Amino acid sequence: MTKKMILAVAMAAPLMIALPAAADGDHRAKAIAVIKKDFQPRGQAGLDRLAEDGVQAICNRTGNKPPDYIEKAMTADQLATVKYPADGKLLGDWKEGEKIAQSGRGFTWTDNPGLPVGGNCYNCHKIAPKETSFGTIGPSLYQFGKLRGNTAETQKYAYSKIWNAKAFNLCSEMPRFGHAGALNEKQVKDLVALLLDPESPVNK
Amino acid sequence: MNTTRRTVLKGATASGVLAGLIAAGALRPTQVLASEWNKAAFEAKDTAGALKGIGAAAPADSKDLVLKVPDIAENGAVVPVDVVSNIPKTTSIAILVEKNPSPLCAQFEFSNGALPEASARIKMGQTSMVKAVAKADGKFYTAQKEVKVTVGGCGG
Amino acid sequence: MKQNIIGALCALAVMGGASAQSPKKPVAKPSTKAAAAPAAEEKDAATLEFEKFRAEMEESNPAELFEMKGQEQWKAKRGPKNVSLAESCDLGQGVGKVEGAYVKMPRYFADADAVMDAERRVVWCMVEKQGFKFDDIAKQPFANETFTPDITNLVTYVATHSRNMKIAVPLDDPKVRDAYEVGKEIAAYRAGPYDFSCNTCHGTDGKRIRMQNLPNLSTPAGAIKGVQGWPGYRMTGGVMLTHQWRMGDCFRQQRFPQPKYASDAVAYLLTYMIGTANGQVYKGPGIKR
Amino acid sequence: MADPMKIRAQLKGDVAEIRVLMSHAMETGQRKDAAGATVPAHFIQSMTIDVGGKRVVDGQVGGSVSRNPVFGFKMKGAKAGDKVVVSWVDNKGEKRTDEAAVA
């Protein structure tokens, strides 16, 4: 884990110099300098959040379209960060998952850092049909389990995707909820259940 | 100021007495400026109580009372309401929200050429019937429509 | 050549990654049969319903109350130097002239040697011409339910005098063009715990967050949708908020730290956003959900 | 001292449209602030409109009218130049009167 992070950082720094596109690179360098100069810490949001990690650095420098070989190598790298429950069980409680999916709280400078962080899921996805206030930044997840089957393979995919979306699409717009420390193993399991449990309203 | 006060006084026959009271400071401006606030009606916790408070215990449904509200409120804090009464001799219009903690929102009395219509923006705590009540020739009429109140953006 | 370097670096990283974790069977991505994303520009029912009342709401926008105060404050002699903005502040159209000034900012001001959006410029005038202290203004620069700063009233006043005019940010000025390009990069910069940038939400057509439509700020049609709402009267809480506030609140939701008030970062971002809307008609001040 | 109102009275044919914007918190007394404390009730209770010296609208208002209230009315018989006087009083006895002319 620590080794991972060191590597990511070590990678990002030389890449800033290494990557091409000199024309807008100049403006990007200025942008980064301006960001460093013109932000101030507030609440739980410290200035450390402005630093790019390896994935962010690559995506920022390739317009979110990294070359295939980088995409391949780095998604595999991200997948290796996923922490699975010790008992191997990936299906939690869909009712709890629904609550997590509803909440968009957490991590902003106005949020109380002591309170649990939400999954933000409905901000971007259609999930259970009863919730009509859903976003469309991500694909619809309605009938996710019905369409894909509640297999060990899909459970592992759903769990891994929620834990670290960048393990499948390096510059995905979806946050890395487990990797970022927003959701813990139990919470991710509950979300997997929301998507895959045959009893979940998602699959009714 | 004095002229304004005079036109404001209800029951002008007693104006002499009232003027004396005003001069003596016995009446607060609130009471002078307009008719006294209908505390019982505005503080009523249910629609029946609010209707009773404005003297309209059993208003009759009327298609001539036109209530324009959105089917879904963009924001429950500001719901636009338009009421137009086509009932002859309409003298007042009230707006109520059934499920608000205090259902009565406002009541307007019209005189001296005012047309029997009003628009206002009101708060709604939840999905509810919005009711308009008009008084015409001493009788009360009503029209109602449901307004849905949904959540806003971002879930947090 | 450069590609080789990256390749080498990444290979190294991957090797490190593999050795740090026990080898895992790759998790296959199961085939997707899920429904396609909803059609672009899908408006939610509340928005459609609200649009029937839009004209009426805009015709009597409580923003006018703030504009009235702003007008009074623009004309009044204020501050330690007892000078009015009307007799001292040049918004780019000549001293005291507000007509059409808002839609021609951000612009470069030689006296300040900076690219400034309307709010930043008025703040600069308050400091330089009237003698107010920047730190006092920056202490609480945005309105809340119990307090509306003077600067908000002033910006609302200035913006009102550009209503129904075409946006014309002077992008042919190299300094403004540079600010635009830097702003574009700031909008694309992903960082923070959720890897968000401005573009995560505002870089594609036809998306929404929950029920709220997200304008695509990289197109003129999308950018104007964002621009003309500000300054805006927000129905939630009934407060008047400025475009500077909106930028800060986006960063808040991006889980970033806070941009400093009236800074280059915000001015450049606004240059990109408003500049992208060039040629579109400004219909603010707005009224927002 | 309360902030001024914005009054617009415009003739369209023989009907004058009167729009009034008022600056007021309109607190119901039921809302809680960020710290969880109840915000005391503070709302306009009555509002009146006189045109050309005559009472046209006599309104009573509760806390569920939106913050910074907006009201619209129409009347016949007003002429251009007639004085429109709008007044309000709230539950704390604060009041405000503003004028405009029919245009």
PDB file of C-alpha atoms in Angstrom, chain C residues 74 85-86 89-109 115-122 125 154-170 176 227 230-231 243 270-271 274-275 278 280 282 284-285:
ATOM      1  CA  TRP C  74     -22.156  52.658  -6.282  1.00  0.00           C
ATOM      2  CA  LEU C  85     -17.237  54.273  -7.248  1.00  0.00           C
ATOM      3  CA  ALA C  86     -19.313  56.249  -9.748  1.00  0.00           C
ATOM      4  CA  CYS C  89     -14.049  53.180 -10.742  1.00  0.00           C
ATOM      5  CA  ASP C  90     -13.265  52.256 -14.335  1.00  0.00           C
ATOM      6  CA  LEU C  91     -14.748  48.913 -15.311  1.00  0.00           C
ATOM      7  CA  GLY C  92     -13.136  49.154 -18.708  1.00  0.00           C
ATOM      8  CA  GLN C  93     -15.711  51.461 -20.307  1.00  0.00           C
ATOM      9  CA  GLY C  94     -14.549  54.701 -18.697  1.00  0.00           C
ATOM     10  CA  VAL C  95     -14.765  55.960 -15.130  1.00  0.00           C
ATOM     11  CA  GLY C  96     -18.158  55.304 -13.579  1.00  0.00           C
ATOM     12  CA  LYS C  97     -19.639  53.699 -16.685  1.00  0.00           C
ATOM     13  CA  VAL C  98     -21.510  50.490 -15.894  1.00  0.00           C
ATOM     14  CA  GLU C  99     -23.541  50.115 -19.105  1.00  0.00           C
ATOM     15  CA  GLY C 100     -22.311  46.996 -20.903  1.00  0.00           C
ATOM     16  CA  ALA C 101     -19.281  46.634 -18.632  1.00  0.00           C
ATOM     17  CA  TYR C 102     -20.188  43.242 -17.160  1.00  0.00           C
ATOM     18  CA  VAL C 103     -20.392  41.403 -20.508  1.00  0.00           C
ATOM     19  CA  LYS C 104     -16.974  42.769 -21.516  1.00  0.00           C
ATOM     20  CA  MET C 105     -15.202  41.320 -18.489  1.00  0.00           C
ATOM     21  CA  PRO C 106     -12.959  39.580 -17.601  1.00  0.00           C
ATOM     22  CA  ARG C 107     -10.501  41.910 -19.292  1.00  0.00           C
ATOM     23  CA  TYR C 108      -6.959  43.103 -18.717  1.00  0.00           C
ATOM     24  CA  PHE C 109      -6.578  46.253 -16.613  1.00  0.00           C
ATOM     25  CA  VAL C 115      -6.964  40.123 -15.800  1.00  0.00           C
ATOM     26  CA  MET C 116     -10.055  40.798 -13.730  1.00  0.00           C
ATOM     27  CA  ASP C 117     -13.610  39.600 -13.697  1.00  0.00           C
ATOM     28  CA  ALA C 118     -16.309  42.076 -12.662  1.00  0.00           C
ATOM     29  CA  GLU C 119     -16.242  41.189  -8.983  1.00  0.00           C
ATOM     30  CA  ARG C 120     -12.472  41.275  -8.756  1.00  0.00           C
ATOM     31  CA  ARG C 121     -12.461  44.661 -10.485  1.00  0.00           C
ATOM     32  CA  VAL C 122     -15.034  46.201  -8.156  1.00  0.00           C
ATOM     33  CA  CYS C 125     -11.737  49.778  -6.963  1.00  0.00           C
ATOM     34  CA  LEU C 154     -22.465  46.195  -6.306  1.00  0.00           C
ATOM     35  CA  VAL C 155     -21.804  43.278  -8.656  1.00  0.00           C
ATOM     36  CA  THR C 156     -25.550  42.731  -9.040  1.00  0.00           C
ATOM     37  CA  TYR C 157     -25.936  46.393  -9.933  1.00  0.00           C
ATOM     38  CA  VAL C 158     -23.134  46.220 -12.492  1.00  0.00           C
ATOM     39  CA  ALA C 159     -24.448  42.975 -14.015  1.00  0.00           C
ATOM     40  CA  THR C 160     -27.983  44.320 -14.332  1.00  0.00           C
ATOM     41  CA  HIS C 161     -26.653  47.005 -16.642  1.00  0.00           C
ATOM     42  CA  SER C 162     -25.466  44.376 -19.104  1.00  0.00           C
ATOM     43  CA  ARG C 163     -28.765  42.530 -19.264  1.00  0.00           C
ATOM     44  CA  ASN C 164     -29.721  41.486 -22.812  1.00  0.00           C
ATOM     45  CA  MET C 165     -26.288  42.389 -24.170  1.00  0.00           C
ATOM     46  CA  LYS C 166     -23.904  40.101 -26.007  1.00  0.00           C
ATOM     47  CA  ILE C 167     -20.982  38.615 -24.119  1.00  0.00           C
ATOM     48  CA  ALA C 168     -17.786  40.103 -25.535  1.00  0.00           C
ATOM     49  CA  VAL C 169     -14.734  39.092 -23.522  1.00  0.00           C
ATOM     50  CA  PRO C 170     -11.754  40.647 -25.378  1.00  0.00           C
ATOM     51  CA  VAL C 176      -6.802  37.802 -21.838  1.00  0.00           C
ATOM     52  CA  VAL C 227     -22.881  32.459 -17.140  1.00  0.00           C
ATOM     53  CA  TRP C 230     -24.850  34.802 -12.137  1.00  0.00           C
ATOM     54  CA  PRO C 231     -25.041  36.822 -10.104  1.00  0.00           C
ATOM     55  CA  HIS C 243     -20.168  34.048 -10.109  1.00  0.00           C
ATOM     56  CA  LEU C 270     -14.064  32.907 -15.372  1.00  0.00           C
ATOM     57  CA  THR C 271     -12.182  34.153 -18.431  1.00  0.00           C
ATOM     58  CA  ILE C 274     -17.366  33.627 -19.949  1.00  0.00           C
ATOM     59  CA  GLY C 275     -15.020  33.832 -22.942  1.00  0.00           C
ATOM     60  CA  ASN C 278     -18.718  35.092 -26.335  1.00  0.00           C
ATOM     61  CA  GLN C 280     -24.243  34.801 -26.625  1.00  0.00           C
ATOM     62  CA  TYR C 282     -26.475  37.632 -21.250  1.00  0.00           C
ATOM     63  CA  GLY C 284     -28.744  37.720 -15.885  1.00  0.00           C
ATOM     64  CA  PRO C 285     -28.938  38.425 -13.029  1.00  0.00           C
TER      65      PRO C 285
END
